PDB file of C-alpha atoms in Angstrom:
ATOM      1  CA  MET D  28      25.290  31.541  30.549  1.00  0.00           C
ATOM      2  CA  ALA D  29      24.125  28.814  32.886  1.00  0.00           C
ATOM      3  CA  GLY D  30      21.773  31.184  34.756  1.00  0.00           C
ATOM      4  CA  ASN D  31      20.189  32.584  31.607  1.00  0.00           C
ATOM      5  CA  SER D  32      17.298  30.058  31.521  1.00  0.00           C
ATOM      6  CA  GLY D  33      16.420  30.760  27.862  1.00  0.00           C
ATOM      7  CA  ALA D  34      15.177  34.342  28.294  1.00  0.00           C
ATOM      8  CA  ASP D  35      16.958  35.409  25.088  1.00  0.00           C
ATOM      9  CA  PHE D  36      14.703  33.169  23.018  1.00  0.00           C
ATOM     10  CA  ASP D  37      11.750  35.476  23.723  1.00  0.00           C
ATOM     11  CA  LEU D  38      13.394  37.953  21.335  1.00  0.00           C
ATOM     12  CA  PHE D  39      12.712  35.543  18.465  1.00  0.00           C
ATOM     13  CA  ARG D  40       9.070  34.889  19.335  1.00  0.00           C
ATOM     14  CA  LEU D  41       6.433  36.885  17.464  1.00  0.00           C
ATOM     15  CA  SER D  42       3.987  38.953  19.481  1.00  0.00           C
ATOM     16  CA  GLU D  43       0.326  37.972  19.532  1.00  0.00           C
ATOM     17  CA  GLU D  44      -0.458  40.863  17.163  1.00  0.00           C
ATOM     18  CA  HIS D  45       2.185  39.711  14.691  1.00  0.00           C
ATOM     19  CA  GLU D  46       0.836  36.148  14.823  1.00  0.00           C
ATOM     20  CA  MET D  47      -2.691  37.431  14.111  1.00  0.00           C
ATOM     21  CA  LEU D  48      -1.436  39.487  11.156  1.00  0.00           C
ATOM     22  CA  ARG D  49       0.524  36.509   9.849  1.00  0.00           C
ATOM     23  CA  GLU D  50      -2.549  34.270  10.028  1.00  0.00           C
ATOM     24  CA  SER D  51      -4.704  36.896   8.283  1.00  0.00           C
ATOM     25  CA  VAL D  52      -2.237  37.341   5.438  1.00  0.00           C
ATOM     26  CA  ARG D  53      -1.877  33.575   5.043  1.00  0.00           C
ATOM     27  CA  SER D  54      -5.664  33.135   4.849  1.00  0.00           C
ATOM     28  CA  LEU D  55      -5.963  35.900   2.276  1.00  0.00           C
ATOM     29  CA  ALA D  56      -3.161  34.437   0.156  1.00  0.00           C
ATOM     30  CA  GLU D  57      -4.644  30.949   0.296  1.00  0.00           C
ATOM     31  CA  ALA D  58      -8.108  32.209  -0.657  1.00  0.00           C
ATOM     32  CA  LYS D  59      -7.290  34.830  -3.295  1.00  0.00           C
ATOM     33  CA  ILE D  60      -3.816  34.095  -4.708  1.00  0.00           C
ATOM     34  CA  ALA D  61      -3.208  30.353  -4.506  1.00  0.00           C
ATOM     35  CA  PRO D  62      -6.117  29.313  -6.765  1.00  0.00           C
ATOM     36  CA  PHE D  63      -4.625  31.302  -9.663  1.00  0.00           C
ATOM     37  CA  ALA D  64      -0.900  30.824  -9.022  1.00  0.00           C
ATOM     38  CA  ALA D  65      -0.452  27.556 -10.969  1.00  0.00           C
ATOM     39  CA  GLU D  66      -2.309  28.893 -14.022  1.00  0.00           C
ATOM     40  CA  VAL D  67      -0.289  32.122 -14.037  1.00  0.00           C
ATOM     41  CA  ASP D  68       2.963  30.150 -13.733  1.00  0.00           C
ATOM     42  CA  GLU D  69       2.023  27.766 -16.536  1.00  0.00           C
ATOM     43  CA  GLN D  70       1.091  30.608 -18.876  1.00  0.00           C
ATOM     44  CA  GLY D  71       4.117  32.685 -17.898  1.00  0.00           C
ATOM     45  CA  ARG D  72       2.026  35.813 -17.580  1.00  0.00           C
ATOM     46  CA  PHE D  73       1.753  38.615 -15.079  1.00  0.00           C
ATOM     47  CA  PRO D  74      -1.854  39.197 -13.985  1.00  0.00           C
TER      48      PRO D  74
END
């Protein structure tokens, strides 16, 4: 274990492509879903 130098932690790191996808989905959700989420929750409806 002492000679491992943290190489196993790379298994938990997202690839650059996954990070780009994650950022794109977050931007879309913030722009298109978030503005309506509170209203939908308050009204208890499914859009």
